[in-house]
Amino acid sequence: MSDLTRLTAAELAATIAAGDVSAVEVAQAHLDRIAAVDERVHAFLHVDTEGALAAARDVDAKRAAGEALGPLAGVPVAVKDVLATKGVPTTAASKILEGWRPPYDATIVERLRAAGTVMLGKTNMDEFAMGSSTEYSAYGATNNPWDLGRIPGGSGGGSAAAIAAYEAPLAIGTDTGGSIRQPGAVTGTVGAKPTYGGTSRYGLIAFSSSLDTPGPCARNVQDAALLHSVIAGHDPRDSTSIPQAVPDVVAAARQGASGDLTGVKIGLVTEFNGEGAEAGVTAAFRDAVEALTKLGAEVVEISCPHFQYALPAYYLIAPSEASSNLARFDGVRFGLRTGDDGKHSLEEVMSLTREAGFGPEVKRRIILGTYALSSGYYDAYYGQAQKVRTLITRDFTSAFEQVDVLVSPTTPFVAFPFGSRMDDPYQMYLADLYTIPTNLYGGPAISVPCGLSEGLPVGLQIMAPTMADDRMYRVAAALESTVGVLTPPAL
Ligand code: GLN
């Protein structure tokens, strides 16, 4: 039974559809795996055993009745705890939302349910998706299945660790500055940030609304594409959702898996070609680029001169938007309320609640963002950062006139030990040095395993033009066809 947790999502869907195994058996195998390993991994904040088994029974009943099943029917999925799930606890890993059960499902969750997937539970993350290690979760960090003493990346470390530890074949993440790709890279899994507006933000607890993008996490490229195709597409309830057809990412992944990249032009970002990265990361990345060349791709160097300003621009724009978005957590509308004893004024209750409910990194960002948006400083900080954002977008536009995709390492370093970057916020922010430009531009990008450095996974990032998500899947699948899928040591 336990080997069901080793199958890919595509294989699981096929065996369930063929009637070789029931959706309930598949769900139970994953729940058993969670029971066996999650005490050590801590990928989940909440496991919805009853909900998962009920959803699985539903799939089995539909199959028995001869009803058509969706492409992922019966396949378990773990959902980052930043997406609203009806009746199921949703905390964004913050004390301020402890005990909140949303009255509605996020669009992504609605689509997952409609496709017949089985939601196992909610995964751990940095509080309000601010961080790169899950160490900022108010409920304790997640441990990397490759080495339990190291971080699984962040903010979506729980989603990445859950699939790396075979607790789920698929997971949902959200990427504001790298929170799907960076955890993917350091856990040896695949993580894709779709085009901004390609996946709905409705029911996603907002961090930085102009950047937040939900997307798929999986152990291989084909599974990521399948999940992408299920969750993506226009949503009238999200005003920034793109009213266009989703590119055929599944077909693109299939095409790439043949290992032929003849005619594909790949740009190597000069500024991100090893500078500031660990030697082992650079070596694995260069080998992977060599492999892409062998598959027929033409590789050229492309300079993107403004990418070096992406990190500072992001750390003005994201906290600015966060300071506004997080104003809604006032002790009145959701979750925690502190000091409501008849002796404190409304303002004092709000202040005491926010003092008790937010962790240190969230407070840092609210203060930073409030400062950057204040009247005397708006032009100097926020306004300036928006101009940099335009320049970065122009770098992308001109690069994509010359090449089909851009590549870089996903992260400058492999999974680091707990505590090693907690004292200096800037050291933590550096984890997203290579992923942030894409968020500022709005295009899609994927991280795919490209090898090991000192026994730990390294990811390669493929960036594509907006609404050309299929291109990155083609190149990712081609790379996977030579590098293979990484398997962590047994837990
Ligand atoms: N690590 C980045 C941050 O802390 C990105 C987070 C994210 O993508 N949600 O903001």
mmCIF file of N, CA and C and ligand atoms in Angstrom, residues 80 128-132 154-156 174-180 182 207 212 314-315 318 361 365 428-429 431-432 436 439, ligand 1:
data_model
loop_
_atom_site.group_PDB
_atom_site.id
_atom_site.type_symbol
_atom_site.label_atom_id
_atom_site.label_comp_id
_atom_site.label_asym_id
_atom_site.label_seq_id
_atom_site.Cartn_x
_atom_site.Cartn_y
_atom_site.Cartn_z
ATOM 1 N N LYS A 80 -1.298 25.336 0.515
ATOM 2 C CA LYS A 80 -0.634 26.319 1.391
ATOM 3 C C LYS A 80 -1.685 27.043 2.233
ATOM 4 N N PHE A 128 2.212 34.997 6.872
ATOM 5 C CA PHE A 128 1.722 35.854 5.780
ATOM 6 C C PHE A 128 2.630 35.799 4.533
ATOM 7 N N ALA A 129 3.334 34.693 4.372
ATOM 8 C CA ALA A 129 4.189 34.446 3.188
ATOM 9 C C ALA A 129 5.394 35.369 3.135
ATOM 10 N N MET A 130 5.813 35.862 4.313
ATOM 11 C CA MET A 130 6.976 36.742 4.366
ATOM 12 C C MET A 130 8.166 35.970 4.915
ATOM 13 N N GLY A 131 9.042 35.538 4.020
ATOM 14 C CA GLY A 131 10.217 34.807 4.462
ATOM 15 C C GLY A 131 10.688 33.818 3.422
ATOM 16 N N SER A 132 11.825 33.185 3.699
ATOM 17 C CA SER A 132 12.440 32.275 2.739
ATOM 18 C C SER A 132 12.866 30.974 3.397
ATOM 19 N N GLY A 154 11.188 28.976 1.647
ATOM 20 C CA GLY A 154 9.987 29.674 2.095
ATOM 21 C C GLY A 154 9.590 30.724 1.075
ATOM 22 N N SER A 155 8.435 31.244 1.188
ATOM 23 C CA SER A 155 7.568 30.993 2.307
ATOM 24 C C SER A 155 6.853 29.642 2.230
ATOM 25 N N GLY A 156 6.716 29.056 1.046
ATOM 26 C CA GLY A 156 5.931 27.830 0.919
ATOM 27 C C GLY A 156 6.713 26.570 1.213
ATOM 28 N N THR A 174 2.152 29.771 -3.259
ATOM 29 C CA THR A 174 1.955 31.117 -3.804
ATOM 30 C C THR A 174 3.319 31.780 -3.871
ATOM 31 N N ASP A 175 3.512 32.574 -4.914
ATOM 32 C CA ASP A 175 4.827 33.149 -5.199
ATOM 33 C C ASP A 175 4.687 34.659 -5.354
ATOM 34 N N THR A 176 5.255 35.402 -4.401
ATOM 35 C CA THR A 176 5.231 36.859 -4.429
ATOM 36 C C THR A 176 6.603 37.388 -4.824
ATOM 37 N N GLY A 177 7.644 36.655 -4.348
ATOM 38 C CA GLY A 177 9.015 37.019 -4.703
ATOM 39 C C GLY A 177 9.871 35.786 -4.944
ATOM 40 N N GLY A 178 9.249 34.611 -4.859
ATOM 41 C CA GLY A 178 10.013 33.375 -5.071
ATOM 42 C C GLY A 178 9.516 32.205 -4.241
ATOM 43 N N SER A 179 8.423 32.386 -3.531
ATOM 44 C CA SER A 179 7.983 31.402 -2.525
ATOM 45 C C SER A 179 7.486 30.071 -3.052
ATOM 46 N N ILE A 180 7.356 29.912 -4.362
ATOM 47 C CA ILE A 180 7.123 28.575 -4.919
ATOM 48 C C ILE A 180 8.460 28.032 -5.434
ATOM 49 N N GLN A 182 11.781 28.987 -4.877
ATOM 50 C CA GLN A 182 12.909 28.790 -3.963
ATOM 51 C C GLN A 182 12.716 27.525 -3.107
ATOM 52 N N PHE A 207 -0.782 39.439 0.444
ATOM 53 C CA PHE A 207 0.495 39.950 0.963
ATOM 54 C C PHE A 207 0.825 41.185 0.130
ATOM 55 N N ASP A 212 1.450 38.776 -5.889
ATOM 56 C CA ASP A 212 1.007 37.446 -5.436
ATOM 57 C C ASP A 212 0.495 36.584 -6.600
ATOM 58 N N TYR A 314 11.841 45.500 -4.725
ATOM 59 C CA TYR A 314 10.855 44.578 -4.159
ATOM 60 C C TYR A 314 10.624 44.864 -2.675
ATOM 61 N N TYR A 315 11.708 45.127 -1.946
ATOM 62 C CA TYR A 315 11.569 45.338 -0.501
ATOM 63 C C TYR A 315 11.046 46.731 -0.153
ATOM 64 N N ALA A 318 6.758 45.432 -1.954
ATOM 65 C CA ALA A 318 6.031 44.381 -1.229
ATOM 66 C C ALA A 318 5.626 44.833 0.185
ATOM 67 N N GLU A 361 8.835 39.531 11.787
ATOM 68 C CA GLU A 361 9.077 39.892 10.385
ATOM 69 C C GLU A 361 7.883 40.649 9.815
ATOM 70 N N ARG A 365 7.867 44.522 8.306
ATOM 71 C CA ARG A 365 7.406 44.921 6.966
ATOM 72 C C ARG A 365 6.307 45.975 7.040
ATOM 73 N N MET A 428 18.591 36.783 4.697
ATOM 74 C CA MET A 428 17.395 36.000 4.359
ATOM 75 C C MET A 428 16.829 36.477 3.016
ATOM 76 N N TYR A 429 16.798 37.795 2.805
ATOM 77 C CA TYR A 429 16.224 38.347 1.576
ATOM 78 C C TYR A 429 17.012 37.898 0.337
ATOM 79 N N ALA A 431 17.977 35.111 -0.510
ATOM 80 C CA ALA A 431 17.521 33.829 -1.053
ATOM 81 C C ALA A 431 16.726 34.029 -2.343
ATOM 82 N N ASP A 432 16.120 35.203 -2.495
ATOM 83 C CA ASP A 432 15.265 35.468 -3.652
ATOM 84 C C ASP A 432 15.895 36.401 -4.678
ATOM 85 N N ILE A 436 13.114 37.282 -7.825
ATOM 86 C CA ILE A 436 12.294 38.491 -7.697
ATOM 87 C C ILE A 436 12.076 39.264 -9.009
ATOM 88 N N ASN A 439 8.804 38.427 -10.676
ATOM 89 C CA ASN A 439 7.576 38.903 -10.022
ATOM 90 C C ASN A 439 7.316 40.361 -10.365
HETATM 91 N N1 GLN B 1 11.047 35.566 0.438
HETATM 92 C C1 GLN B 1 10.330 36.657 -0.158
HETATM 93 C C2 GLN B 1 9.773 37.540 0.934
HETATM 94 O O1 GLN B 1 10.071 37.302 2.043
HETATM 95 C C3 GLN B 1 9.254 36.141 -1.071
HETATM 96 C C4 GLN B 1 8.049 35.670 -0.353
HETATM 97 C C5 GLN B 1 6.975 35.142 -1.264
HETATM 98 O O2 GLN B 1 7.183 34.900 -2.450
HETATM 99 N N2 GLN B 1 5.793 35.018 -0.696
HETATM 100 O O3 GLN B 1 9.067 38.446 0.697
#
